[in-house]
């Protein structure tokens, strides 16, 4: 090689070629579909057909319908409740697994035990709540046998409650994992030092442990939010069509070929998602927590 | 820490948590042994039997309850999960490798990729089917449109796993290989890849299981031929029978088998290097 | 330079605000052994990484065997590199490590030839019989030899050593030093050796290059550097001089040891009086002598193989060291906490000052 060719800086394109396939894939199959939803939400819908003539008809229909607006509020309500229940159920568990259990093996074993249920199909896990919560379900049978109740509780299944119970069970592990991970990273010496200074557990918890575990809580909350907001199967299977989330509306609209209306609901859902995720990401920089 | 008080209380709490987590699965397993074909998916158990397991494999005399349409669906799901696994792992390794260098727009690309796991499946599924139906005008299939959405979902997971692995990778072994005159590509094949292989296995496992159980994206994007979760979803609208629970038990066992294979592969890849070293360990 | 195998021409490298290399220019001849000495952060390692091609310089050129290799990727340079942490391939055996470049490099050799050549190299570094061990199954010193054998197997004309002896204990370090010298005499390789140890630099190098804050502050043979350090900083890094602050005026240096006539001084940014550890003399407190005098308390002594080092604490604070070579006779013993008088022949002192020519 002559001096002339060697002395010219070679442009290093490796980074670009490594990233390009992934970027193209995400642009085509993630970003474009979402833009497509926005686009189609302004299309004209006739009974069995759809045309690209722009109209606000579907949007007007959404905001003038109590059913649709109602489903928006239901979605937000269920989301907030499940966020709270998964946190209440998950945080103490994470505290035990991530911080209180001294043996690393036991802590790993406990985490694996938490993950095992995921090896059953999601839909079958949802369905399993039916014989659990029903009038003649396992919970009622046990409660009757123990003598806590005389009459079977009927509100357990095919209500909003059953949807919340089902979602809590299915999604709480996504809360436990990230929190336990952050708790396990806390330097035990800090806690020891605080205890030497005479701080009680309550004080140590609120001043040290909880703030340090907060990124885990936020990551867990993002996971749970993403999944609950997009849900429709759990509410479909456990509420007996009484709970209609935005996801359920999309499914029924698509089922009756109302693509424009489904798209409007899709846009609403995207906006809600965007606000929620952006809000959480303000608290925690996801990239730095890795 | 007042662990003497706190630890037992939390211990009990965790036990209750596990009961809550496993309760439905226990019930599901019990009901799967319900008598058939008259016994329904509820208590009490009329009589213990393996009727519903036989029913899945078509070993029972014909009855009014149709067998689960799982045969072909299972095959499709496995093929789809395999395709998704390979594609998203390759994309994930490539992207994570690129992220080892600083480059302009890294933050943007990071969030573009991670977006894939944040956008609900309903939305990507709906959008993709709109795109296929109304703009491109192609038919939706599990191996085209559904495959595309699956990869857009699992690629971020593979990417994050590989990113975590490569963050801890000591780059000096690569530089050492270059200084021996070995090209960057050969270095990747012979040095980097073998060393990050455990991470690659984890990424593959993630992608495979996520795809196998993926449902909302597939529902919209897969067209006529059903995958396994769709076949199960189909039973939601009609009456459910204990056969679906028996099937749940079987798929769980299958998953465990898969997990064991992963565990064995993992142990082997760790031991392979060790074994070489042990051979001449005389001194 | 006609015989230069390797040349750096005004090489500058920045990391953000940090100037790691500042206009470094250097010629290295065939079969030369150059030691780079400097404190951590002086740019030594960056210099090697730029030469190896792991980093690109911001400005300046790198020439090797008459070619401009400034922008040539590392794997096309044919320059060997031995890492501080050895960077062995953890999933490969000793044999596979040593044969790696031969088997997968630019001109891959047939398997039999790879085996023959790597066996040769392994034997050369004294590891015969360990070919099939994993690299986590051998000791630190053996790992260092594998790293060396792996690099030398490619028969590079230039080998860069990044503190490869730093990770070894003192005993091993001495042995590896001898081996490196022997290898170099046998194979005729040019070595550039970065080290944080002044002893290593002075002992190993035909030439010692002292770096500070990204610049070369002195370059010369070991003797030149030792006898005539170019600045107080160099004298400091060599760790062989007692340095005294004071003022140089009208050919006289005034310090805590009194005022002493200075025959000649070197120009420097500050006034410093340097006396080699081995030039110090210890007298009883009662003795009277002309010239520089320093009252000091004996603290401790330490054997360093061929010499003994005595440590004294000066009244005004600060430690003065005195080295006694055992070849010059049995060492005197001093009583701890006892005061002594330290002195030296002013002609042996090296003086730096703003006033100097």
Short mmCIF file of C-alpha atoms in Angstrom, two decimals, chain C residues 8-279:
data_model
loop_
_atom_site.label_atom_id
_atom_site.label_comp_id
_atom_site.label_asym_id
_atom_site.label_seq_id
_atom_site.Cartn_x
_atom_site.Cartn_y
_atom_site.Cartn_z
CA UNK C 8 6.27 9.48 15.49
CA UNK C 9 5.82 12.94 14.03
CA UNK C 10 3.98 15.55 16.12
CA UNK C 11 1.40 13.12 17.47
CA UNK C 12 -1.36 14.75 19.51
CA UNK C 13 -4.30 13.01 21.17
CA UNK C 14 -7.07 14.54 23.24
CA UNK C 15 -9.77 12.94 25.34
CA UNK C 16 -12.28 15.72 25.79
CA UNK C 17 -10.43 18.39 27.74
CA UNK C 18 -7.57 16.10 28.63
CA UNK C 19 -4.47 16.42 26.46
CA UNK C 20 -3.08 12.87 26.58
CA UNK C 21 -0.35 13.35 23.98
CA UNK C 22 1.05 16.74 23.06
CA UNK C 23 3.15 16.98 19.87
CA UNK C 24 5.14 13.81 20.49
CA UNK C 25 7.98 13.29 18.02
CA UNK C 26 10.25 10.27 18.32
CA UNK C 27 12.57 8.12 16.21
CA UNK C 28 13.34 4.54 17.12
CA UNK C 29 16.10 2.54 15.45
CA UNK C 30 16.21 -1.10 14.45
CA UNK C 31 16.73 -3.52 17.31
CA UNK C 32 16.51 -0.75 19.89
CA UNK C 33 14.96 -1.18 23.31
CA UNK C 34 13.21 2.00 24.41
CA UNK C 35 11.71 2.39 27.87
CA UNK C 36 9.00 4.96 28.50
CA UNK C 37 9.00 6.32 32.00
CA UNK C 38 6.52 8.68 33.55
CA UNK C 39 3.90 9.02 36.24
CA UNK C 40 0.44 7.59 35.63
CA UNK C 41 -1.51 9.92 33.39
CA UNK C 42 1.62 11.03 31.58
CA UNK C 43 0.35 9.54 28.32
CA UNK C 44 2.59 6.46 28.16
CA UNK C 45 -0.18 3.97 27.57
CA UNK C 46 -1.98 6.26 25.13
CA UNK C 47 1.25 6.52 23.17
CA UNK C 48 1.46 2.74 22.82
CA UNK C 49 -2.22 2.48 21.89
CA UNK C 50 -1.76 5.07 19.14
CA UNK C 51 1.27 3.20 17.81
CA UNK C 52 -0.63 -0.11 17.89
CA UNK C 53 -3.58 1.44 16.07
CA UNK C 54 -6.15 1.00 18.85
CA UNK C 55 -6.56 4.77 18.93
CA UNK C 56 -6.22 7.28 16.10
CA UNK C 57 -4.17 10.40 16.81
CA UNK C 58 -5.94 13.75 16.39
CA UNK C 59 -2.96 15.19 14.53
CA UNK C 60 0.47 13.96 13.60
CA UNK C 61 1.79 10.92 11.75
CA UNK C 62 3.03 7.47 12.61
CA UNK C 63 5.61 5.83 10.33
CA UNK C 64 6.69 2.19 10.47
CA UNK C 65 9.22 0.58 8.15
CA UNK C 66 9.02 3.57 5.85
CA UNK C 67 5.23 3.55 5.56
CA UNK C 68 2.75 6.04 6.90
CA UNK C 69 0.55 3.84 9.07
CA UNK C 70 -1.34 6.65 10.82
CA UNK C 71 -4.70 5.41 9.55
CA UNK C 72 -3.93 1.75 9.03
CA UNK C 73 -6.16 -0.51 11.15
CA UNK C 74 -4.43 -2.35 14.00
CA UNK C 75 -4.59 -5.78 12.39
CA UNK C 76 -2.75 -4.61 9.27
CA UNK C 77 0.17 -3.04 11.10
CA UNK C 78 2.22 -6.05 12.10
CA UNK C 79 3.07 -4.52 15.46
CA UNK C 80 2.95 -6.78 18.51
CA UNK C 81 1.35 -5.69 21.77
CA UNK C 82 1.71 -7.25 25.22
CA UNK C 83 -0.98 -6.06 27.60
CA UNK C 84 -0.65 -5.20 31.23
CA UNK C 85 -3.37 -7.73 32.09
CA UNK C 86 -1.97 -10.06 29.38
CA UNK C 87 -5.40 -10.26 27.68
CA UNK C 88 -5.07 -13.97 27.00
CA UNK C 89 -8.01 -15.64 25.27
CA UNK C 90 -9.71 -17.25 28.28
CA UNK C 91 -11.55 -19.94 26.31
CA UNK C 92 -8.43 -21.24 24.55
CA UNK C 93 -5.50 -23.38 25.70
CA UNK C 94 -1.90 -22.20 25.90
CA UNK C 95 -1.21 -23.77 22.49
CA UNK C 96 -4.28 -22.19 20.91
CA UNK C 97 -3.39 -18.82 22.39
CA UNK C 98 0.13 -18.90 21.01
CA UNK C 99 -0.96 -20.22 17.62
CA UNK C 100 -3.94 -17.89 17.26
CA UNK C 101 -2.33 -15.26 15.07
CA UNK C 102 -0.62 -17.90 12.93
CA UNK C 103 -3.88 -19.74 12.33
CA UNK C 104 -6.29 -16.84 11.84
CA UNK C 105 -4.06 -13.92 10.85
CA UNK C 106 -3.53 -12.35 7.47
CA UNK C 107 -1.61 -15.31 6.02
CA UNK C 108 -3.04 -18.36 7.78
CA UNK C 109 -0.63 -21.26 8.00
CA UNK C 110 -1.60 -24.94 7.69
CA UNK C 111 -2.50 -26.56 11.00
CA UNK C 112 0.69 -28.63 11.19
CA UNK C 113 2.84 -25.58 10.66
CA UNK C 114 0.86 -23.63 13.28
CA UNK C 115 1.42 -26.43 15.78
CA UNK C 116 5.12 -26.64 15.00
CA UNK C 117 5.69 -22.91 15.32
CA UNK C 118 3.65 -22.51 18.47
CA UNK C 119 5.39 -25.48 20.09
CA UNK C 120 8.67 -23.78 19.27
CA UNK C 121 7.57 -20.52 20.85
CA UNK C 122 6.17 -22.26 23.91
CA UNK C 123 9.47 -24.07 24.35
CA UNK C 124 11.36 -20.82 23.96
CA UNK C 125 9.52 -19.19 26.85
CA UNK C 126 10.02 -22.32 28.91
CA UNK C 127 6.45 -23.61 29.01
CA UNK C 128 6.95 -26.90 27.18
CA UNK C 129 4.56 -29.51 28.54
CA UNK C 130 1.86 -26.99 29.37
CA UNK C 131 0.52 -26.65 25.82
CA UNK C 132 -2.91 -28.07 26.56
CA UNK C 133 -3.61 -26.23 29.77
CA UNK C 134 -6.27 -23.57 29.93
CA UNK C 135 -4.92 -20.14 30.61
CA UNK C 136 -6.71 -20.01 33.95
CA UNK C 137 -4.77 -23.10 34.99
CA UNK C 138 -1.34 -21.47 34.96
CA UNK C 139 0.41 -18.95 37.20
CA UNK C 140 0.76 -15.22 36.62
CA UNK C 141 4.34 -15.52 35.43
CA UNK C 142 3.42 -18.31 33.03
CA UNK C 143 0.55 -16.25 31.69
CA UNK C 144 2.93 -13.42 31.02
CA UNK C 145 5.12 -15.76 29.01
CA UNK C 146 2.16 -17.04 27.03
CA UNK C 147 1.30 -13.42 26.21
CA UNK C 148 4.87 -12.86 25.06
CA UNK C 149 5.05 -16.08 23.08
CA UNK C 150 1.73 -15.29 21.41
CA UNK C 151 3.07 -11.93 20.28
CA UNK C 152 6.53 -13.13 19.25
CA UNK C 153 5.10 -16.05 17.27
CA UNK C 154 4.03 -13.52 14.66
CA UNK C 155 7.66 -12.37 14.34
CA UNK C 156 6.81 -8.68 14.52
CA UNK C 157 9.61 -6.20 13.95
CA UNK C 158 8.20 -3.99 16.71
CA UNK C 159 6.76 -5.11 20.02
CA UNK C 160 4.94 -2.81 22.44
CA UNK C 161 4.98 -3.78 26.09
CA UNK C 162 2.42 -2.07 28.31
CA UNK C 163 3.73 -2.55 31.86
CA UNK C 164 3.72 -6.31 31.34
CA UNK C 165 5.79 -6.85 34.46
CA UNK C 166 3.61 -4.69 36.68
CA UNK C 167 1.26 -7.55 37.56
CA UNK C 168 4.09 -9.81 38.74
CA UNK C 169 5.82 -9.95 42.11
CA UNK C 170 9.33 -8.54 42.48
CA UNK C 171 11.08 -11.89 42.18
CA UNK C 172 9.32 -12.91 38.98
CA UNK C 173 9.75 -9.44 37.59
CA UNK C 174 13.52 -9.71 37.80
CA UNK C 175 13.53 -13.08 36.02
CA UNK C 176 11.17 -11.92 33.29
CA UNK C 177 13.35 -8.88 32.75
CA UNK C 178 16.34 -11.09 32.03
CA UNK C 179 14.31 -13.28 29.72
CA UNK C 180 13.02 -10.29 27.77
CA UNK C 181 16.56 -9.09 27.24
CA UNK C 182 17.68 -12.53 26.09
CA UNK C 183 14.77 -12.88 23.68
CA UNK C 184 15.48 -9.52 22.18
CA UNK C 185 19.14 -10.34 21.61
CA UNK C 186 18.15 -13.60 19.95
CA UNK C 187 15.35 -12.34 17.70
CA UNK C 188 16.39 -8.79 16.88
CA UNK C 189 13.11 -7.13 17.70
CA UNK C 190 12.58 -3.48 18.52
CA UNK C 191 10.87 -3.12 21.87
CA UNK C 192 8.94 -0.15 23.20
CA UNK C 193 8.37 -0.75 26.87
CA UNK C 194 6.09 1.36 29.03
CA UNK C 195 6.81 1.15 32.71
CA UNK C 196 6.00 2.95 35.91
CA UNK C 197 9.17 1.64 37.54
CA UNK C 198 12.27 3.78 37.16
CA UNK C 199 14.53 0.83 37.97
CA UNK C 200 12.99 -1.20 35.19
CA UNK C 201 13.29 1.69 32.75
CA UNK C 202 16.93 2.29 33.54
CA UNK C 203 17.81 -1.39 33.60
CA UNK C 204 16.00 -2.47 30.43
CA UNK C 205 16.26 0.36 27.98
CA UNK C 206 19.05 1.23 25.57
CA UNK C 207 17.21 4.46 25.68
CA UNK C 208 14.87 5.93 28.23
CA UNK C 209 12.17 8.39 27.24
CA UNK C 210 10.64 10.34 30.11
CA UNK C 211 7.07 11.52 29.59
CA UNK C 212 5.12 14.04 31.58
CA UNK C 213 1.66 15.44 30.83
CA UNK C 214 1.74 14.08 27.30
CA UNK C 215 5.14 15.48 26.34
CA UNK C 216 8.59 13.98 26.08
CA UNK C 217 10.63 15.84 28.67
CA UNK C 218 13.85 13.91 28.22
CA UNK C 219 15.22 11.20 26.00
CA UNK C 220 18.61 9.56 26.24
CA UNK C 221 20.61 6.55 27.38
CA UNK C 222 20.16 5.30 30.93
CA UNK C 223 23.46 6.85 31.94
CA UNK C 224 22.64 10.19 30.36
CA UNK C 225 19.30 10.32 32.10
CA UNK C 226 20.73 9.25 35.40
CA UNK C 227 23.79 11.50 35.33
CA UNK C 228 22.16 14.54 33.82
CA UNK C 229 18.41 14.63 34.37
CA UNK C 230 17.04 17.44 32.25
CA UNK C 231 14.69 18.87 34.85
CA UNK C 232 13.68 18.58 38.49
CA UNK C 233 10.70 16.50 37.33
CA UNK C 234 12.90 13.93 35.62
CA UNK C 235 15.11 13.78 38.69
CA UNK C 236 11.99 13.24 40.73
CA UNK C 237 10.62 10.41 38.54
CA UNK C 238 13.97 8.63 38.57
CA UNK C 239 13.54 8.25 42.34
CA UNK C 240 17.27 8.33 42.85
CA UNK C 241 17.84 11.87 44.06
CA UNK C 242 17.24 13.81 47.23
CA UNK C 243 15.68 17.06 46.05
CA UNK C 244 16.02 20.25 48.05
CA UNK C 245 14.19 23.51 47.43
CA UNK C 246 16.05 26.77 47.86
CA UNK C 247 17.27 29.75 45.86
CA UNK C 248 20.00 29.93 43.29
CA UNK C 249 21.67 33.35 43.13
CA UNK C 250 25.09 34.54 41.96
CA UNK C 251 26.45 31.03 41.54
CA UNK C 252 25.43 30.01 45.03
CA UNK C 253 22.56 27.80 46.16
CA UNK C 254 20.97 28.61 49.48
CA UNK C 255 19.01 25.76 51.01
CA UNK C 256 18.31 24.14 54.36
CA UNK C 257 21.80 22.66 54.22
CA UNK C 258 23.49 26.09 54.10
CA UNK C 259 24.86 28.06 51.20
CA UNK C 260 26.95 26.15 48.70
CA UNK C 261 28.89 27.30 45.68
CA UNK C 262 27.51 25.89 42.46
CA UNK C 263 29.94 25.35 39.60
CA UNK C 264 27.24 24.92 36.98
CA UNK C 265 23.47 24.75 36.92
CA UNK C 266 20.77 23.70 34.41
CA UNK C 267 17.98 25.96 33.43
CA UNK C 268 14.62 25.08 34.98
CA UNK C 269 11.38 26.71 36.03
CA UNK C 270 12.27 26.48 39.70
CA UNK C 271 15.38 26.29 41.85
CA UNK C 272 16.13 22.72 42.94
CA UNK C 273 19.25 21.11 44.35
CA UNK C 274 19.54 17.37 43.63
CA UNK C 275 21.95 14.89 45.21
CA UNK C 276 22.00 11.22 44.29
CA UNK C 277 21.10 8.81 47.08
CA UNK C 278 24.46 7.09 46.61
CA UNK C 279 26.34 10.41 46.89
#
